[in-house]
Amino acid sequence: MRLLERVAEHQHGAPAKQLARETGLALPTAYHLLRTLVHEGYLRRDKGLFFLGEAAERLGSSGAQQKRRSTVADVLAQWREAIGVPVYYAMYRDGEIEVMCVSDSPGSPAVEEWADFRETGHAHAVGQCLLAQLDEDARRDHLDRHPVRSLTPYTVRDDHTLLRRLERVRRMEPVTERQEYALGTVCAAIPVTVGTTAATIAISLPAHQADQLLPAAQQLQHEISCFLGSLAISISI
């Protein structure tokens, strides 16, 4: 690990003798470890100098991704505590709806995913919010792959009705659904678009607290506006 750290400090590479000296390793030991790291792909050798290899770069990329995930989880937890409701973060990526992170508590549990969120985007606020951010062709492509179907008596009945509803969604306007995905649950989703990435932050409440949904969504919008900078950095979680 010390050898990897020292190599990372030398943008233009470093020879074995210098790395051995900087790490306090005997030269034969340093040579042995360096050969092993090269063999495993963590380092590469070019003209007697050692550089970070693809395996080390993948490791660094994974660490950065974990840090972004941790940042998003922390922010969602803050919003959950501030508003007192479960909070969800989802994206539309590679043609599919992906719920990336959920923050809930025993007193305010998240909605149970009893039907695959990816296949039922027409029925929940998260999916409707993401689909509303897509262009018409992308929406129709999604619905061709994941057709509208009834999950509850309140679910939208057909593609035409859903598409008309999505067209009426205004930019940055909360998308709400009431018991369309799960009986006894109401949800609201706030669109978050960075570049070409469609994303959303959503909340859910028991149906008997439906009168609190819009005030909670408005509070969520305020919280999002305050943290938009850190969210933009983490949007590619």
PDB file of C-alpha atoms in Angstrom:
ATOM      1  CA  MET A   1       0.000   0.000   0.000  1.00  0.00           C
ATOM      2  CA  ARG A   2       2.853   2.381   0.778  1.00  0.00           C
ATOM      3  CA  LEU A   3       4.356   1.672  -2.641  1.00  0.00           C
ATOM      4  CA  LEU A   4       1.024   2.433  -4.325  1.00  0.00           C
ATOM      5  CA  GLU A   5       0.737   5.672  -2.364  1.00  0.00           C
ATOM      6  CA  ARG A   6       4.234   6.771  -3.369  1.00  0.00           C
ATOM      7  CA  VAL A   7       3.714   5.900  -7.026  1.00  0.00           C
ATOM      8  CA  ALA A   8       0.480   7.932  -6.978  1.00  0.00           C
ATOM      9  CA  GLU A   9       2.470  10.949  -5.775  1.00  0.00           C
ATOM     10  CA  HIS A  10       4.743  10.817  -8.843  1.00  0.00           C
ATOM     11  CA  GLN A  11       2.753  11.938 -11.869  1.00  0.00           C
ATOM     12  CA  HIS A  12       5.675  11.207 -14.223  1.00  0.00           C
ATOM     13  CA  GLY A  13       6.570   7.865 -12.656  1.00  0.00           C
ATOM     14  CA  ALA A  14       9.355   6.844 -10.285  1.00  0.00           C
ATOM     15  CA  PRO A  15      12.148   4.208 -10.380  1.00  0.00           C
ATOM     16  CA  ALA A  16      12.340   1.291  -7.957  1.00  0.00           C
ATOM     17  CA  LYS A  17      15.320   2.689  -6.029  1.00  0.00           C
ATOM     18  CA  GLN A  18      13.509   5.951  -5.312  1.00  0.00           C
ATOM     19  CA  LEU A  19      10.344   4.138  -4.239  1.00  0.00           C
ATOM     20  CA  ALA A  20      12.325   1.819  -1.963  1.00  0.00           C
ATOM     21  CA  ARG A  21      14.022   4.805  -0.350  1.00  0.00           C
ATOM     22  CA  GLU A  22      10.751   6.726   0.129  1.00  0.00           C
ATOM     23  CA  THR A  23       8.960   3.739   1.674  1.00  0.00           C
ATOM     24  CA  GLY A  24      11.872   2.582   3.834  1.00  0.00           C
ATOM     25  CA  LEU A  25      11.894  -0.845   2.188  1.00  0.00           C
ATOM     26  CA  ALA A  26      14.982  -2.873   1.361  1.00  0.00           C
ATOM     27  CA  LEU A  27      15.622  -2.718  -2.381  1.00  0.00           C
ATOM     28  CA  PRO A  28      15.160  -6.493  -2.977  1.00  0.00           C
ATOM     29  CA  THR A  29      11.831  -6.353  -1.076  1.00  0.00           C
ATOM     30  CA  ALA A  30      10.720  -3.310  -3.057  1.00  0.00           C
ATOM     31  CA  TYR A  31      11.612  -5.026  -6.358  1.00  0.00           C
ATOM     32  CA  HIS A  32       9.657  -8.144  -5.349  1.00  0.00           C
ATOM     33  CA  LEU A  33       6.566  -6.150  -4.330  1.00  0.00           C
ATOM     34  CA  LEU A  34       6.719  -3.941  -7.407  1.00  0.00           C
ATOM     35  CA  ARG A  35       6.877  -6.981  -9.708  1.00  0.00           C
ATOM     36  CA  THR A  36       3.869  -8.454  -7.910  1.00  0.00           C
ATOM     37  CA  LEU A  37       1.893  -5.213  -8.240  1.00  0.00           C
ATOM     38  CA  VAL A  38       2.736  -5.019 -11.945  1.00  0.00           C
ATOM     39  CA  HIS A  39       1.667  -8.641 -12.433  1.00  0.00           C
ATOM     40  CA  GLU A  40      -1.664  -7.974 -10.684  1.00  0.00           C
ATOM     41  CA  GLY A  41      -2.295  -4.820 -12.730  1.00  0.00           C
ATOM     42  CA  TYR A  42      -2.025  -2.325  -9.871  1.00  0.00           C
ATOM     43  CA  LEU A  43       1.136  -0.844 -11.379  1.00  0.00           C
ATOM     44  CA  ARG A  44       2.624  -0.694 -14.837  1.00  0.00           C
ATOM     45  CA  ARG A  45       6.307  -0.309 -15.738  1.00  0.00           C
ATOM     46  CA  ASP A  46       7.548   1.832 -18.590  1.00  0.00           C
ATOM     47  CA  LYS A  47      11.266   2.468 -19.281  1.00  0.00           C
ATOM     48  CA  GLY A  48      12.223   1.651 -15.707  1.00  0.00           C
ATOM     49  CA  LEU A  49       9.566   3.904 -14.149  1.00  0.00           C
ATOM     50  CA  PHE A  50       6.466   2.743 -12.285  1.00  0.00           C
ATOM     51  CA  PHE A  51       2.989   4.200 -12.801  1.00  0.00           C
ATOM     52  CA  LEU A  52      -0.453   3.348 -11.438  1.00  0.00           C
ATOM     53  CA  GLY A  53      -2.116   0.549 -13.395  1.00  0.00           C
ATOM     54  CA  GLU A  54      -5.695  -0.052 -14.448  1.00  0.00           C
ATOM     55  CA  ALA A  55      -6.548  -2.059 -11.320  1.00  0.00           C
ATOM     56  CA  ALA A  56      -5.477   0.804  -9.058  1.00  0.00           C
ATOM     57  CA  GLU A  57      -7.447   3.288 -11.156  1.00  0.00           C
ATOM     58  CA  ARG A  58     -10.560   1.099 -10.880  1.00  0.00           C
ATOM     59  CA  LEU A  59     -10.041   0.934  -7.131  1.00  0.00           C
ATOM     60  CA  GLY A  60      -9.843   4.728  -6.960  1.00  0.00           C
ATOM     61  CA  SER A  61     -12.948   5.081  -9.089  1.00  0.00           C
ATOM     62  CA  SER A  62     -14.870   2.720  -6.790  1.00  0.00           C
ATOM     63  CA  GLY A  63     -13.770   4.724  -3.769  1.00  0.00           C
ATOM     64  CA  ALA A  64     -14.981   7.956  -5.340  1.00  0.00           C
ATOM     65  CA  GLN A  65     -18.318   6.329  -6.150  1.00  0.00           C
ATOM     66  CA  GLN A  66     -18.683   5.131  -2.555  1.00  0.00           C
ATOM     67  CA  LYS A  67     -17.986   8.662  -1.349  1.00  0.00           C
ATOM     68  CA  ARG A  68     -20.686  10.054  -3.663  1.00  0.00           C
ATOM     69  CA  ARG A  69     -23.155   7.455  -2.410  1.00  0.00           C
ATOM     70  CA  SER A  70     -22.324   8.382   1.169  1.00  0.00           C
ATOM     71  CA  THR A  71     -22.865  12.076   0.394  1.00  0.00           C
ATOM     72  CA  VAL A  72     -26.299  11.396  -1.111  1.00  0.00           C
ATOM     73  CA  ALA A  73     -27.290   9.123   1.788  1.00  0.00           C
ATOM     74  CA  ASP A  74     -26.293  11.802   4.301  1.00  0.00           C
ATOM     75  CA  VAL A  75     -28.300  14.486   2.501  1.00  0.00           C
ATOM     76  CA  LEU A  76     -31.371  12.257   2.237  1.00  0.00           C
ATOM     77  CA  ALA A  77     -31.131  11.477   5.946  1.00  0.00           C
ATOM     78  CA  GLN A  78     -31.057  15.208   6.739  1.00  0.00           C
ATOM     79  CA  TRP A  79     -34.181  15.764   4.649  1.00  0.00           C
ATOM     80  CA  ARG A  80     -35.895  12.780   6.237  1.00  0.00           C
ATOM     81  CA  GLU A  81     -35.274  14.226   9.684  1.00  0.00           C
ATOM     82  CA  ALA A  82     -36.303  17.740   8.640  1.00  0.00           C
ATOM     83  CA  ILE A  83     -39.562  16.716   6.966  1.00  0.00           C
ATOM     84  CA  GLY A  84     -40.369  13.556   8.923  1.00  0.00           C
ATOM     85  CA  VAL A  85     -41.043  11.342   5.889  1.00  0.00           C
ATOM     86  CA  PRO A  86     -39.174   8.675   3.881  1.00  0.00           C
ATOM     87  CA  VAL A  87     -37.044  10.192   1.101  1.00  0.00           C
ATOM     88  CA  TYR A  88     -36.070   8.500  -2.161  1.00  0.00           C
ATOM     89  CA  TYR A  89     -33.451   9.348  -4.803  1.00  0.00           C
ATOM     90  CA  ALA A  90     -33.928   7.862  -8.280  1.00  0.00           C
ATOM     91  CA  MET A  91     -32.501   8.307 -11.773  1.00  0.00           C
ATOM     92  CA  TYR A  92     -33.395   7.361 -15.325  1.00  0.00           C
ATOM     93  CA  ARG A  93     -30.280   5.612 -16.565  1.00  0.00           C
ATOM     94  CA  ASP A  94     -29.688   3.404 -19.613  1.00  0.00           C
ATOM     95  CA  GLY A  95     -33.396   3.385 -20.354  1.00  0.00           C
ATOM     96  CA  GLU A  96     -34.462   2.196 -16.921  1.00  0.00           C
ATOM     97  CA  ILE A  97     -35.795   3.668 -13.665  1.00  0.00           C
ATOM     98  CA  GLU A  98     -33.323   3.088 -10.852  1.00  0.00           C
ATOM     99  CA  VAL A  99     -33.982   3.883  -7.202  1.00  0.00           C
ATOM    100  CA  MET A 100     -30.459   4.695  -6.063  1.00  0.00           C
ATOM    101  CA  CYS A 101     -30.959   5.465  -2.380  1.00  0.00           C
ATOM    102  CA  VAL A 102     -33.750   5.416   0.209  1.00  0.00           C
ATOM    103  CA  SER A 103     -33.734   7.000   3.660  1.00  0.00           C
ATOM    104  CA  ASP A 104     -36.475   5.933   6.057  1.00  0.00           C
ATOM    105  CA  SER A 105     -36.970   5.126   9.726  1.00  0.00           C
ATOM    106  CA  PRO A 106     -38.995   2.662  11.810  1.00  0.00           C
ATOM    107  CA  GLY A 107     -41.562   5.377  12.471  1.00  0.00           C
ATOM    108  CA  SER A 108     -41.739   6.395   8.802  1.00  0.00           C
ATOM    109  CA  PRO A 109     -41.013   3.293   6.712  1.00  0.00           C
ATOM    110  CA  ALA A 110     -40.480   3.405   2.957  1.00  0.00           C
ATOM    111  CA  VAL A 111     -43.040   2.017   0.548  1.00  0.00           C
ATOM    112  CA  GLU A 112     -42.616  -1.725   0.079  1.00  0.00           C
ATOM    113  CA  GLU A 113     -41.556  -2.539  -3.490  1.00  0.00           C
ATOM    114  CA  TRP A 114     -44.213  -5.167  -4.070  1.00  0.00           C
ATOM    115  CA  ALA A 115     -44.129  -4.636  -7.863  1.00  0.00           C
ATOM    116  CA  ASP A 116     -40.814  -3.906  -9.632  1.00  0.00           C
ATOM    117  CA  PHE A 117     -40.284  -0.122  -9.677  1.00  0.00           C
ATOM    118  CA  ARG A 118     -38.539  -0.356 -13.059  1.00  0.00           C
ATOM    119  CA  GLU A 119     -41.556  -1.996 -14.696  1.00  0.00           C
ATOM    120  CA  THR A 120     -44.237   0.142 -13.009  1.00  0.00           C
ATOM    121  CA  GLY A 121     -42.996   3.687 -13.635  1.00  0.00           C
ATOM    122  CA  HIS A 122     -46.438   4.644 -14.917  1.00  0.00           C
ATOM    123  CA  ALA A 123     -47.934   3.994 -11.484  1.00  0.00           C
ATOM    124  CA  HIS A 124     -45.666   5.761  -8.988  1.00  0.00           C
ATOM    125  CA  ALA A 125     -44.602   9.370  -8.586  1.00  0.00           C
ATOM    126  CA  VAL A 126     -40.908   8.528  -9.007  1.00  0.00           C
ATOM    127  CA  GLY A 127     -41.491   6.964 -12.406  1.00  0.00           C
ATOM    128  CA  GLN A 128     -43.958   9.585 -13.601  1.00  0.00           C
ATOM    129  CA  CYS A 129     -41.545  12.354 -12.609  1.00  0.00           C
ATOM    130  CA  LEU A 130     -38.672  10.728 -14.497  1.00  0.00           C
ATOM    131  CA  LEU A 131     -40.777   9.983 -17.577  1.00  0.00           C
ATOM    132  CA  ALA A 132     -42.010  13.591 -17.607  1.00  0.00           C
ATOM    133  CA  GLN A 133     -38.390  14.731 -18.054  1.00  0.00           C
ATOM    134  CA  LEU A 134     -37.864  12.588 -21.172  1.00  0.00           C
ATOM    135  CA  ASP A 135     -38.720  13.503 -24.731  1.00  0.00           C
ATOM    136  CA  GLU A 136     -41.735  11.922 -26.429  1.00  0.00           C
ATOM    137  CA  ASP A 137     -39.751   9.225 -28.244  1.00  0.00           C
ATOM    138  CA  ALA A 138     -37.990   8.129 -25.048  1.00  0.00           C
ATOM    139  CA  ARG A 139     -41.305   7.966 -23.185  1.00  0.00           C
ATOM    140  CA  ARG A 140     -42.913   5.826 -25.860  1.00  0.00           C
ATOM    141  CA  ASP A 141     -39.866   3.565 -25.981  1.00  0.00           C
ATOM    142  CA  HIS A 142     -40.110   3.065 -22.229  1.00  0.00           C
ATOM    143  CA  LEU A 143     -43.820   2.270 -22.382  1.00  0.00           C
ATOM    144  CA  ASP A 144     -43.256  -0.158 -25.247  1.00  0.00           C
ATOM    145  CA  ARG A 145     -40.893  -2.074 -22.990  1.00  0.00           C
ATOM    146  CA  HIS A 146     -42.910  -1.606 -19.788  1.00  0.00           C
ATOM    147  CA  PRO A 147     -46.599  -1.343 -20.741  1.00  0.00           C
ATOM    148  CA  VAL A 148     -49.171   0.359 -18.533  1.00  0.00           C
ATOM    149  CA  ARG A 149     -51.016  -2.100 -16.304  1.00  0.00           C
ATOM    150  CA  SER A 150     -53.376  -1.695 -13.367  1.00  0.00           C
ATOM    151  CA  LEU A 151     -51.856  -2.181  -9.929  1.00  0.00           C
ATOM    152  CA  THR A 152     -54.700  -0.653  -7.930  1.00  0.00           C
ATOM    153  CA  PRO A 153     -58.156   0.752  -8.774  1.00  0.00           C
ATOM    154  CA  TYR A 154     -56.485   4.189  -9.005  1.00  0.00           C
ATOM    155  CA  THR A 155     -53.720   3.328 -11.500  1.00  0.00           C
ATOM    156  CA  VAL A 156     -53.755   5.202 -14.815  1.00  0.00           C
ATOM    157  CA  ARG A 157     -55.554   3.008 -17.333  1.00  0.00           C
ATOM    158  CA  ASP A 158     -53.720   3.410 -20.648  1.00  0.00           C
ATOM    159  CA  ASP A 159     -50.704   4.911 -22.418  1.00  0.00           C
ATOM    160  CA  HIS A 160     -52.675   7.766 -23.966  1.00  0.00           C
ATOM    161  CA  THR A 161     -53.984   8.993 -20.615  1.00  0.00           C
ATOM    162  CA  LEU A 162     -50.533   8.726 -19.035  1.00  0.00           C
ATOM    163  CA  LEU A 163     -48.802  10.579 -21.876  1.00  0.00           C
ATOM    164  CA  ARG A 164     -51.353  13.400 -21.704  1.00  0.00           C
ATOM    165  CA  ARG A 165     -50.739  13.662 -17.960  1.00  0.00           C
ATOM    166  CA  LEU A 166     -46.964  13.773 -18.434  1.00  0.00           C
ATOM    167  CA  GLU A 167     -47.261  16.502 -21.061  1.00  0.00           C
ATOM    168  CA  ARG A 168     -49.078  18.697 -18.542  1.00  0.00           C
ATOM    169  CA  VAL A 169     -46.313  18.464 -15.934  1.00  0.00           C
ATOM    170  CA  ARG A 170     -44.598  21.823 -15.606  1.00  0.00           C
ATOM    171  CA  ARG A 171     -40.874  22.246 -15.159  1.00  0.00           C
ATOM    172  CA  MET A 172     -39.824  21.811 -11.496  1.00  0.00           C
ATOM    173  CA  GLU A 173     -43.436  21.086 -10.520  1.00  0.00           C
ATOM    174  CA  PRO A 174     -43.963  18.247  -8.005  1.00  0.00           C
ATOM    175  CA  VAL A 175     -45.525  15.111  -9.459  1.00  0.00           C
ATOM    176  CA  THR A 176     -48.028  13.453  -7.131  1.00  0.00           C
ATOM    177  CA  GLU A 177     -49.842  10.151  -7.150  1.00  0.00           C
ATOM    178  CA  ARG A 178     -52.416   8.876  -4.699  1.00  0.00           C
ATOM    179  CA  GLN A 179     -52.644   5.120  -4.192  1.00  0.00           C
ATOM    180  CA  GLU A 180     -51.780   4.377  -7.844  1.00  0.00           C
ATOM    181  CA  TYR A 181     -48.853   2.116  -6.954  1.00  0.00           C
ATOM    182  CA  ALA A 182     -49.863   0.881  -3.507  1.00  0.00           C
ATOM    183  CA  LEU A 183     -53.142   1.177  -1.662  1.00  0.00           C
ATOM    184  CA  GLY A 184     -52.811   3.251   1.482  1.00  0.00           C
ATOM    185  CA  THR A 185     -49.862   5.328   0.175  1.00  0.00           C
ATOM    186  CA  VAL A 186     -49.528   8.746  -1.480  1.00  0.00           C
ATOM    187  CA  CYS A 187     -46.309  10.055  -3.006  1.00  0.00           C
ATOM    188  CA  ALA A 188     -44.745  13.207  -4.448  1.00  0.00           C
ATOM    189  CA  ALA A 189     -41.604  13.554  -6.563  1.00  0.00           C
ATOM    190  CA  ILE A 190     -39.514  16.626  -7.360  1.00  0.00           C
ATOM    191  CA  PRO A 191     -37.667  16.654 -10.715  1.00  0.00           C
ATOM    192  CA  VAL A 192     -33.922  17.252 -10.589  1.00  0.00           C
ATOM    193  CA  THR A 193     -32.201  17.597 -13.968  1.00  0.00           C
ATOM    194  CA  VAL A 194     -28.458  18.085 -14.346  1.00  0.00           C
ATOM    195  CA  GLY A 195     -27.316  18.192 -17.953  1.00  0.00           C
ATOM    196  CA  THR A 196     -29.067  15.330 -19.731  1.00  0.00           C
ATOM    197  CA  THR A 197     -29.565  13.206 -16.618  1.00  0.00           C
ATOM    198  CA  ALA A 198     -33.141  12.873 -15.378  1.00  0.00           C
ATOM    199  CA  ALA A 199     -33.369  12.404 -11.624  1.00  0.00           C
ATOM    200  CA  THR A 200     -35.868  12.899  -8.851  1.00  0.00           C
ATOM    201  CA  ILE A 201     -36.163  13.230  -5.093  1.00  0.00           C
ATOM    202  CA  ALA A 202     -39.417  11.808  -3.753  1.00  0.00           C
ATOM    203  CA  ILE A 203     -41.353  11.329  -0.531  1.00  0.00           C
ATOM    204  CA  SER A 204     -44.229   9.106   0.579  1.00  0.00           C
ATOM    205  CA  LEU A 205     -46.920   9.284   3.224  1.00  0.00           C
ATOM    206  CA  PRO A 206     -49.748   7.069   4.463  1.00  0.00           C
ATOM    207  CA  ALA A 207     -53.003   7.854   2.656  1.00  0.00           C
ATOM    208  CA  HIS A 208     -54.645   9.125   5.849  1.00  0.00           C
ATOM    209  CA  GLN A 209     -52.011  11.899   5.887  1.00  0.00           C
ATOM    210  CA  ALA A 210     -52.658  12.891   2.267  1.00  0.00           C
ATOM    211  CA  ASP A 211     -53.421  16.480   3.277  1.00  0.00           C
ATOM    212  CA  GLN A 212     -49.758  16.807   4.343  1.00  0.00           C
ATOM    213  CA  LEU A 213     -48.344  15.647   1.002  1.00  0.00           C
ATOM    214  CA  LEU A 214     -48.175  18.985  -0.824  1.00  0.00           C
ATOM    215  CA  PRO A 215     -46.808  20.953   2.189  1.00  0.00           C
ATOM    216  CA  ALA A 216     -44.154  18.248   2.633  1.00  0.00           C
ATOM    217  CA  ALA A 217     -43.311  18.397  -1.083  1.00  0.00           C
ATOM    218  CA  GLN A 218     -42.944  22.173  -0.901  1.00  0.00           C
ATOM    219  CA  GLN A 219     -40.597  21.800   2.075  1.00  0.00           C
ATOM    220  CA  LEU A 220     -38.627  19.217   0.103  1.00  0.00           C
ATOM    221  CA  GLN A 221     -38.285  21.672  -2.793  1.00  0.00           C
ATOM    222  CA  HIS A 222     -36.858  24.231  -0.395  1.00  0.00           C
ATOM    223  CA  GLU A 223     -34.400  21.700   1.021  1.00  0.00           C
ATOM    224  CA  ILE A 224     -33.315  20.685  -2.487  1.00  0.00           C
ATOM    225  CA  SER A 225     -32.677  24.289  -3.502  1.00  0.00           C
ATOM    226  CA  CYS A 226     -30.410  24.709  -0.465  1.00  0.00           C
ATOM    227  CA  PHE A 227     -28.362  21.597  -1.271  1.00  0.00           C
ATOM    228  CA  LEU A 228     -28.431  21.710  -5.065  1.00  0.00           C
ATOM    229  CA  GLY A 229     -24.687  22.304  -5.264  1.00  0.00           C
ATOM    230  CA  SER A 230     -23.718  19.119  -3.442  1.00  0.00           C
ATOM    231  CA  LEU A 231     -26.480  17.199  -5.218  1.00  0.00           C
ATOM    232  CA  ALA A 232     -25.147  18.226  -8.628  1.00  0.00           C
ATOM    233  CA  ILE A 233     -21.731  16.855  -7.706  1.00  0.00           C
ATOM    234  CA  SER A 234     -23.269  13.539  -6.663  1.00  0.00           C
ATOM    235  CA  ILE A 235     -25.816  13.184  -9.443  1.00  0.00           C
ATOM    236  CA  SER A 236     -23.842  10.392 -11.152  1.00  0.00           C
ATOM    237  CA  ILE A 237     -23.928   8.112  -8.116  1.00  0.00           C
TER     238      ILE A 237
END
